[in-house]
């Protein structure tokens, strides 16, 4: 006679895929400051972005409605792996000796192994719909590049990827996956662009940065009529596309007859965190006790140490000016293995949520995060991406702080670490450094902020 | 107004995990010949296996009942990732221009990325229950090693893995995953065992073989009171544990209101194929039109070119004698990238099914298989393991042979290829060879078959 199993996984089917994205912007108490044209200092007009993005995405960037319907063709591709599992980390709970309930939402189940695939599919769709033939993009750890490569293949688009050089060298398998999906890929800085050639001349040994790679991809797209640019994080429309994560989690918590007290996600550009957390914001604004925690690395502490200011999104200062938390667009973060968290800025939406006190920000060291990742893998089986270990680390801190006071914790497991095993090997060999906060470098890059309003962080 | 989505994924929840394993042995029309003691030529007594296996598994090896209850502790661990998805490969169908319906059962969703995890959990459980403290095993491509490493961590067992050297070198990430789960790992042949030292002395440059690695693990286990051996395929109890795959697929086809005409799986030792296909056998025996196709590499064509004979399971001739299809236990297959298919023998159950005409066997070349894997990845997003590409290749052949005569095809996608991206890179660089059937080497190793009855294949 079999006993009933305790549920580990809370699954919902294709038919329960969200039908709309949730746009948090109208719910932000202070609103967002406009994006500025760096030449004029005036708010950007929608047409200014046309060389870079298709109209469908430009509209979403400025959207004011709370829900935006997901096109059927996008849902059909998302249905290949979505809804993703919500899993109760029962063995991790036992190992920690905590009475807290820990759940993880597993975006590593996607074809490219991270949450990035969600927006990649949407972006490829809108480009295809508007007749674009080719895309150009950057990638840090390679998660965005492989996600967009998958999506480009689904919609028969060409793709050129500029991959931050230190990740390109650290993660050859990630490169190979991008090639398997049929995209072209070069290390950034590259000799393919004027920006890349200039950086290579000045600093031939640079590990590269997301900022530089963005500049290269933007230059590529702006220079060709058939090509548009695609960004994997930061912008409003990208965060919008990620809200399928949190919306699914809400339905799955209903199945589990539970509700989180704490939601923890890692923050690089902010899209993973926002996609997971913002759909819960209306409940919090309505009075529900709910903590939302964004976790970043000590070595690139945009939310905890950055300045609120207008800044460029890239290091070559080709993009419009965005009001956000920033370490300065000239800042090159240490070569930590969580490549996806090596960005000088933060999504305006997440920056605003932190400013309003609705989201807490904390920073963690990489060795603590890898230790948490290994513990998680041994208990739960799934190896977290180095980025995702930041959320796991923080969840463990929260779950063990007061072991007798049970909390319900939702962890965003934004991706798997199977293509980051080289980084884990270096962790096992005790070759990973805990970088101190690079104060001097940050101060120097902040001195070069563009002339727009800037406010010190609290 | 949203349209209803066409289902891609057929999901069932934790509560629908099978409660019993299906034992095909009583349903085999000709039965199985006994395993022999190589010293006496007499059928093995159960006690003879006690130095290698715990009693629970020895009982299952000789079980005569059709269903064996799955212990609750095993189901609790399986529930971390099972039931696995059954997915309709709609975009692959479109790309092929076929009217056939192609479904894949995706075992790559497991923590270690392949079907091997199913038996690993069961084996770790029975060893733990009987007081074993430490396990020793071999691994080819590394899928079995990482599966057992995960399972050992779940039941707090130590594990020593002997990994076939060519895979050890080709797949560093697979090694790292085994280490991440906490197990020890060395390349085989290794200086840790007498067998390994002998092989290293005779052929210092050998790529290794599963046969040798098995010998090393068996020697390790037999030499220590606290240690037992674990085998990832071939034996009846291993195939038994894999039958969760086919049983789940049956429930999922009921959801899809469909039923396969053809089931295709790759065959190395036979457990993936048997786990997928044998639960459907009773329907076939009852008269249902259903083809079961096992796919192996041309370079190690056990079923299509091997001899039916009693042979050793390992190259050092330490194991009992097993009646099966074999290329001779001394045969070292070419270093193809589907390391999990490089085995000289075949599960007695699968051998018997082929002998009885219930299963068809076919062989494929590795470049055709990689091409199929790339096409599958671009269409469906999930990159198949090199082993699994054999099944994909054959499914494509079946689906396109008569495009106007629609069939329902079930493909066993036994694992993902994310830790085999080095092999895909070599495929893209046009560095992969199509090995001819190594006739001379097979004939030589078949001349050294032990003295028991042998019968030529049909």
PDB file of C-alpha atoms in Angstrom, chain A residues 15 31 57 94 102 109 124 168 227-228 236 239 248 268 314-315 343 399 416 430 458:
ATOM      1  CA  UNK A  15      -3.084  25.939 -20.965  1.00  0.00           C
ATOM      2  CA  UNK A  31       6.681  56.750 -11.535  1.00  0.00           C
ATOM      3  CA  UNK A  57       8.948  46.958 -28.380  1.00  0.00           C
ATOM      4  CA  UNK A  94      16.110  19.458   6.256  1.00  0.00           C
ATOM      5  CA  UNK A 102      11.841  27.168   0.720  1.00  0.00           C
ATOM      6  CA  UNK A 109      14.305  24.359 -17.368  1.00  0.00           C
ATOM      7  CA  UNK A 124      12.519  37.898 -31.869  1.00  0.00           C
ATOM      8  CA  UNK A 168      34.019  33.849 -23.890  1.00  0.00           C
ATOM      9  CA  UNK A 227      19.539  44.717 -38.491  1.00  0.00           C
ATOM     10  CA  UNK A 228      18.093  45.674 -35.133  1.00  0.00           C
ATOM     11  CA  UNK A 236      11.108  48.220 -19.323  1.00  0.00           C
ATOM     12  CA  UNK A 239      11.359  43.282 -17.534  1.00  0.00           C
ATOM     13  CA  UNK A 248       3.122  31.430 -12.913  1.00  0.00           C
ATOM     14  CA  UNK A 268      22.387  42.017 -12.664  1.00  0.00           C
ATOM     15  CA  UNK A 314      27.045  51.289 -22.386  1.00  0.00           C
ATOM     16  CA  UNK A 315      30.679  52.191 -21.919  1.00  0.00           C
ATOM     17  CA  UNK A 343      26.803  45.422 -15.226  1.00  0.00           C
ATOM     18  CA  UNK A 399      15.985  30.665   6.378  1.00  0.00           C
ATOM     19  CA  UNK A 416      21.328  26.189 -14.257  1.00  0.00           C
ATOM     20  CA  UNK A 430      40.183  27.193  -4.220  1.00  0.00           C
ATOM     21  CA  UNK A 458      20.277  56.676   0.822  1.00  0.00           C
TER      22      UNK A 458
END
